[in-house]
XYZ file of C-alpha atoms in Angstrom:
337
model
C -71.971 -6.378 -311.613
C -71.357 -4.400 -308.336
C -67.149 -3.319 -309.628
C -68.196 -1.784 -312.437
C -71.460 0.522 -311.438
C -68.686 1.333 -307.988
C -65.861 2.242 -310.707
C -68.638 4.187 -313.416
C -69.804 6.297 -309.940
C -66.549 7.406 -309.100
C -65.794 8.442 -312.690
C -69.181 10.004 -313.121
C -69.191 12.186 -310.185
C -65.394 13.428 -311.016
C -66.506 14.433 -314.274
C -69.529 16.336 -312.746
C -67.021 17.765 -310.229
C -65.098 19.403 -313.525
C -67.876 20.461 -315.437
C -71.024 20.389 -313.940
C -72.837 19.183 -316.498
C -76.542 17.791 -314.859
C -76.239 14.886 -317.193
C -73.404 13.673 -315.624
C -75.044 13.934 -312.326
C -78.425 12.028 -313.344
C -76.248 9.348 -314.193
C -74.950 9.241 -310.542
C -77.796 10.145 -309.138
C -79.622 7.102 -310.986
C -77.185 4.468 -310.909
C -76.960 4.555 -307.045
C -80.637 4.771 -306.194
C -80.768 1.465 -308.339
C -77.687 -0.030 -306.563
C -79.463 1.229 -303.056
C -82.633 -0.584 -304.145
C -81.324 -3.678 -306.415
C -77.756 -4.621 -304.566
C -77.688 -3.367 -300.935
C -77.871 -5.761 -298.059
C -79.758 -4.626 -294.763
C -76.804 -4.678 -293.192
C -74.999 -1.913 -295.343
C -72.794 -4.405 -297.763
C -73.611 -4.566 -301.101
C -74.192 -7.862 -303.235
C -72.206 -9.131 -306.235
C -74.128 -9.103 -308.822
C -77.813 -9.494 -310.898
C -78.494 -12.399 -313.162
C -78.722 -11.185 -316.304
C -81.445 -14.089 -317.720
C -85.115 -14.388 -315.791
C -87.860 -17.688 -317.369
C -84.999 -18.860 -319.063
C -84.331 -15.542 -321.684
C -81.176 -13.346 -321.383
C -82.210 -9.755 -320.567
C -86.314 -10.349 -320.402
C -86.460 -8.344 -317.428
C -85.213 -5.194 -318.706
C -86.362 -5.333 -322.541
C -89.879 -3.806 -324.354
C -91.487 -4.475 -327.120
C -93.267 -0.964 -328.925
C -97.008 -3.192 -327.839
C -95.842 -3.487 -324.136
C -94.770 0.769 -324.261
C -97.978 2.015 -325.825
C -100.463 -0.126 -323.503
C -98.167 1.411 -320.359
C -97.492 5.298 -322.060
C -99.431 7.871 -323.047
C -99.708 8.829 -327.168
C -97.060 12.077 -325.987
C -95.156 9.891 -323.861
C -94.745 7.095 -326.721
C -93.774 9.726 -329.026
C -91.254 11.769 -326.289
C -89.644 7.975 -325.699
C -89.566 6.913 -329.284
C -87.454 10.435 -329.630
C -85.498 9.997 -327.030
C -84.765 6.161 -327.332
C -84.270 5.674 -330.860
C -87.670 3.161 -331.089
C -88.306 4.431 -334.203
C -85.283 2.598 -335.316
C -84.882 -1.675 -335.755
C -85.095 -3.212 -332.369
C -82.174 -3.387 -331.022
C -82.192 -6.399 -328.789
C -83.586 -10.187 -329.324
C -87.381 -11.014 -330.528
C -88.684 -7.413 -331.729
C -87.411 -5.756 -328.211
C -86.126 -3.404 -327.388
C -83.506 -2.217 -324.673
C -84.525 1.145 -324.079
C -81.120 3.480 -324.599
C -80.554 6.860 -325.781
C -79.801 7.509 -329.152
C -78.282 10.806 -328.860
C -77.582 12.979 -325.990
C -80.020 14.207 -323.861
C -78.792 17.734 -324.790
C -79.258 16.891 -328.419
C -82.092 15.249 -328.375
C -83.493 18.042 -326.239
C -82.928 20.664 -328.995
C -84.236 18.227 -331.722
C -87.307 18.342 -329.445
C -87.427 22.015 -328.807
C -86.897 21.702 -325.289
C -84.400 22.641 -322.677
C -82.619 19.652 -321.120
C -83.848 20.291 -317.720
C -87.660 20.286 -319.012
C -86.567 16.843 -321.319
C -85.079 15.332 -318.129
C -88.481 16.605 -316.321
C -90.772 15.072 -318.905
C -89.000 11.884 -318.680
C -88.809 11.226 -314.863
C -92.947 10.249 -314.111
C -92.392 8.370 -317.784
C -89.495 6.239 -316.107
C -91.121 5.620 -313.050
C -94.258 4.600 -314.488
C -92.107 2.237 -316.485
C -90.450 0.977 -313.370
C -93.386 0.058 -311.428
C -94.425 -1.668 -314.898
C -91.059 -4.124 -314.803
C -91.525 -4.296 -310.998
C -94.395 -7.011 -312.035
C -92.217 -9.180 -313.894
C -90.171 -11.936 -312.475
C -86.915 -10.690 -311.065
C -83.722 -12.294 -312.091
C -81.774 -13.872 -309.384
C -79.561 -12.082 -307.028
C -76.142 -13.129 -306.083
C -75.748 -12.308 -302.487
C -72.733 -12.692 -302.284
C -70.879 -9.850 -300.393
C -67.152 -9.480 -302.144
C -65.078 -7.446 -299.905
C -63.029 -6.153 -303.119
C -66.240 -5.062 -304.580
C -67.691 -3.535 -301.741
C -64.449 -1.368 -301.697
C -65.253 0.198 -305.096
C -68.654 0.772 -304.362
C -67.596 2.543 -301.503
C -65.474 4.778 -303.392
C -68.235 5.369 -306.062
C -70.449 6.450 -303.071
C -68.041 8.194 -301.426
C -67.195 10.251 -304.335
C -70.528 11.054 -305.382
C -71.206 12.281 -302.156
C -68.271 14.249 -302.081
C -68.656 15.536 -305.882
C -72.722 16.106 -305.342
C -72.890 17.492 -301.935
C -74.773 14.375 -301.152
C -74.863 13.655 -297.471
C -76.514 10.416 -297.637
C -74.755 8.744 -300.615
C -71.672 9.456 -298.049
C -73.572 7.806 -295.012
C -74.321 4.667 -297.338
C -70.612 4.671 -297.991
C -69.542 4.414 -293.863
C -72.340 2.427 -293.843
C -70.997 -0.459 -296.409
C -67.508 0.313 -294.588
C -68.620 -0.563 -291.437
C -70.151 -3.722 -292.375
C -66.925 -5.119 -293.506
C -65.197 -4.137 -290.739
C -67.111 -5.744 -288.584
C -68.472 -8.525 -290.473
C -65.800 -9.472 -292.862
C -62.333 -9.725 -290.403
C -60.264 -12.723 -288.261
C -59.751 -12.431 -284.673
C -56.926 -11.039 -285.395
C -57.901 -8.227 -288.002
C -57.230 -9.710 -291.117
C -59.684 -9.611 -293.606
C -61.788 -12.087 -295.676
C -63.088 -12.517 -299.022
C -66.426 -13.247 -298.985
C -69.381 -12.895 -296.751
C -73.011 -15.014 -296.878
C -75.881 -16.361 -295.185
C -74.442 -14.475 -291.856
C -70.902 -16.105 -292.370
C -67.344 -14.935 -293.778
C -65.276 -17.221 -295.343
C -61.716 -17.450 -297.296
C -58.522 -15.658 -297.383
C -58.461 -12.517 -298.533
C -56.773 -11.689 -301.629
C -54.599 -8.471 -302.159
C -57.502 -7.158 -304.607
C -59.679 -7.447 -300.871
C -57.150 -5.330 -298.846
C -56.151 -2.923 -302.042
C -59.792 -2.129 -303.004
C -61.038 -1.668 -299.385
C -58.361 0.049 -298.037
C -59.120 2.479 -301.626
C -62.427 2.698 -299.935
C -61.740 4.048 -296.469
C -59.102 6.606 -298.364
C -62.255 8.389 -300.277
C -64.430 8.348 -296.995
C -61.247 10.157 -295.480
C -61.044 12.035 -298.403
C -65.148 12.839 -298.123
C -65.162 12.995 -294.399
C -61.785 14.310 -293.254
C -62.506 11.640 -290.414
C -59.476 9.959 -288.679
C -61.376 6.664 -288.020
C -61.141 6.241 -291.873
C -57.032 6.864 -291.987
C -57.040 4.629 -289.092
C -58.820 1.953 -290.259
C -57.120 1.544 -293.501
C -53.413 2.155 -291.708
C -54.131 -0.690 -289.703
C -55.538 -3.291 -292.852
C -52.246 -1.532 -294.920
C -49.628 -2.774 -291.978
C -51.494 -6.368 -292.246
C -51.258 -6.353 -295.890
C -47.606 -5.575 -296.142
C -47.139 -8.548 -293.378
C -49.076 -11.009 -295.301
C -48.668 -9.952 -299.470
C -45.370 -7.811 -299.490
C -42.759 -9.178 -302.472
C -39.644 -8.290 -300.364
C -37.376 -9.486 -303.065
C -39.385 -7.499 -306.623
C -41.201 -4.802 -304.666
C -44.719 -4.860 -304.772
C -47.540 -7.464 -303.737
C -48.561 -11.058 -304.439
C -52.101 -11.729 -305.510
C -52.006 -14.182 -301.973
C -51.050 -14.041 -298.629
C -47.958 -15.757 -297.339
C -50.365 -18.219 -295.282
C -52.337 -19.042 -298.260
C -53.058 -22.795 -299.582
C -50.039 -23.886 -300.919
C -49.478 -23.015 -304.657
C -46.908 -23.701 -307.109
C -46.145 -20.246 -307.633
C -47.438 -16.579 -305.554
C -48.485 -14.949 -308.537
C -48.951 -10.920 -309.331
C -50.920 -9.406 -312.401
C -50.053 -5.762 -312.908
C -52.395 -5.609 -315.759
C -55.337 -3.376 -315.264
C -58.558 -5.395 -316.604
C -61.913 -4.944 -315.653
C -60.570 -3.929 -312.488
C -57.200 -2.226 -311.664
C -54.384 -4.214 -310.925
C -54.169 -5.000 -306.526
C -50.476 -3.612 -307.257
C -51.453 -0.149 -308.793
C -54.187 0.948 -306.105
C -51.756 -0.282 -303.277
C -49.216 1.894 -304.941
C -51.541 4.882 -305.010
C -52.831 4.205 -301.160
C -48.963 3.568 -300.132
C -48.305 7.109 -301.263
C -51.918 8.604 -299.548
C -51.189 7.310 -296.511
C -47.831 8.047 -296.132
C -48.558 12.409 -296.302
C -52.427 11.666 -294.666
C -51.264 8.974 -291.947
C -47.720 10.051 -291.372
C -46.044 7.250 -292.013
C -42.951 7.916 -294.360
C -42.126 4.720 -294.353
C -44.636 3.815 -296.763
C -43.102 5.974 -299.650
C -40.059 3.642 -300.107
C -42.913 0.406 -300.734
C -44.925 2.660 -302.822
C -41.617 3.056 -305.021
C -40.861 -0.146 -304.651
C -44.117 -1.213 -306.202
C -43.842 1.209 -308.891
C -40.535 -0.090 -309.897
C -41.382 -2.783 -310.410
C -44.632 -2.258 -313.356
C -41.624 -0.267 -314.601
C -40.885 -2.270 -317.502
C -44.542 -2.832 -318.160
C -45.101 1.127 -317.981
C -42.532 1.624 -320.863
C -43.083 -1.126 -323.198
C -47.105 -1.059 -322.924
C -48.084 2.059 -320.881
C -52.319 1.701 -322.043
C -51.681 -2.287 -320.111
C -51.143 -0.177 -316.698
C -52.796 3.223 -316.809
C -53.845 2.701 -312.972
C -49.429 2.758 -312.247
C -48.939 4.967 -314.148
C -51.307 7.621 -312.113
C -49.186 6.202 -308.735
C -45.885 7.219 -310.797
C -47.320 10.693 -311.462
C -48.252 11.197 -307.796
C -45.282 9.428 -306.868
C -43.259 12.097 -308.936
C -45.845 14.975 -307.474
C -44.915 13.567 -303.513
C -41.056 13.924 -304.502
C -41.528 17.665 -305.761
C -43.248 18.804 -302.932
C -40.548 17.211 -300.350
């Protein structure tokens, strides 16, 4: 799925930021050249999702059996993946296969080895890529093409991050890349944005997790870039949100606009799931928006957002850990003023 590999790139390249470690960077480094080649449009968007099944089999694509491995590798490359992979264990996956992952750190397994981790990392490259072009032969599972502008915020941020974390001036370029699409692509007449983009046509209401993750999006290319087309840009979707989704009477956002099919209720989840909550990143762009875009007035609706998870944040604090960063920058904004 494109929300999580967006979300695991921005986490990924923060931790590299604190520590450096090169692990932590090959796991950037990887993930997005396989969301550049897998997941990204020609336009610049990026699709929903893979299929997880190809001929009819969950996983086929991306699973081994030892027979397939030792007619593609080498008797030293068997052995250095076996190491590193944990084949010399029970297979792991369906039908004797195996879904190649490591079964120790790299920095571990290096030592085991006798090896530093940069040569380990070395040896394993041409071994990968050999493997690659192997799985390149199989039948692909399907693609969903679908271009989510929610998602497409996240993956924004995770390339926006990276870049800014790795020094990476393409990875940022891909980001304003992505960002642009939507703009252009995924919008009314009159601004507004939509939800979903395919076959050369946007369609359906945008929901606040569409304006929250987006608007997330342009922040870290602000944040990356230090342009003002990026502040802009999300200033302008953030005024259209609060028009559309703003819960005058709780604080807050509804999940849908006030022009929305009809429903018997507006509803609002401040639970962070698989995503974050719409609620908790609008929060936290309320508050980044009102010191970066000057715009003061945005500090009273980021409170007013925060106030009201606050029962949530004291009876379950883990349900919300997303509103709970807004309350600490919140709390961070009032100290400086």
């Amino acid at each position: 799925m494109l929300y999580d590999n967006g979300q695991l790139a921005s986490v990924y390249a923060r931790a590299y930021e604190l520590t450096k470690r090169d692990d932590y960077r090959h796991v950037v480094e990887e993930m997005l050249t396989f969301i550049k080649r897998e997941m990204q449009d020609q336009g610049g968007g990026f699709y929903a999702a893979l299929d997880a099944e190809s001929e009819g089999q969950e996983g086929k694509y991306y699973v081994w059996t030892k027979a397939e491995l030792s007619s593609l590798l080498s008797a030293s490359e068997m052995e250095l993946v076996t190491a590193v992979y944990g084949l010399g264990d029970e297979p792991n996956f369906e039908e004797d296969t195996y879904a190649p992952q490591l079964s120790q750190s790299l920095a571990d397994a290096a030592q085991t080895l006798k090896l530093t981790e940069a040569e380990l990392h070395e040896k394993l490259v041409p071994i990968r890529a050999k493997l690659l072009t192997a799985r390149n032969q199989r039948k692909r599972p399907l693609t969903d093409t679908k271009i989510l502008t929610a998602w497409n915020g996240l993956m924004i941020r995770g390339f926006a991050d990276a870049g800014r974390s790795l020094q990476h001036a393409e990875y940022i370029a891909t980001a304003q890349r992505a960002a642009d699409f939507v703009l252009q692509n995924l919008r009314t007449k009159d601004g507004r944005l939509l939800r979903t983009y395919s076959q050369g046509q946007a369609k359906l209401n945008a929901y606040l997790d569409d304006y929250a993750f987006f608007i997330d999006g342009l922040i870290s290319l602000h944040q990356a870039t230090d342009d003002k087309r990026w502040i802009d840009a999300a200033t302008e979707l953030m005024d259209l949100q609060i028009a559309s989704y703003h819960d005058a009477k709780n604080g807050g956002f509804y999940f849908t606009s006030n022009d929305h099919e009809s429903l018997i209720a507006r509803g609002r989840n401040p639970v962070d799931g698989a995503r974050p909550a719409g609620n908790s990143i609008s929060a936290r762009n309320l508050l980044y928006l009102a010191k970066h875009a000057d715009k003061p007035e945005y500090l009273n609706l980021a409170t007013g957002a925060i106030q009201s998870s606050a029962s949530l944040l004291q009876r379950s604090p883990a349900a919300a850990p997303m509103m709970a960063l807004a309350l600490d920058e919140l709390l961070a904004t009032q100290q400086e003023q």
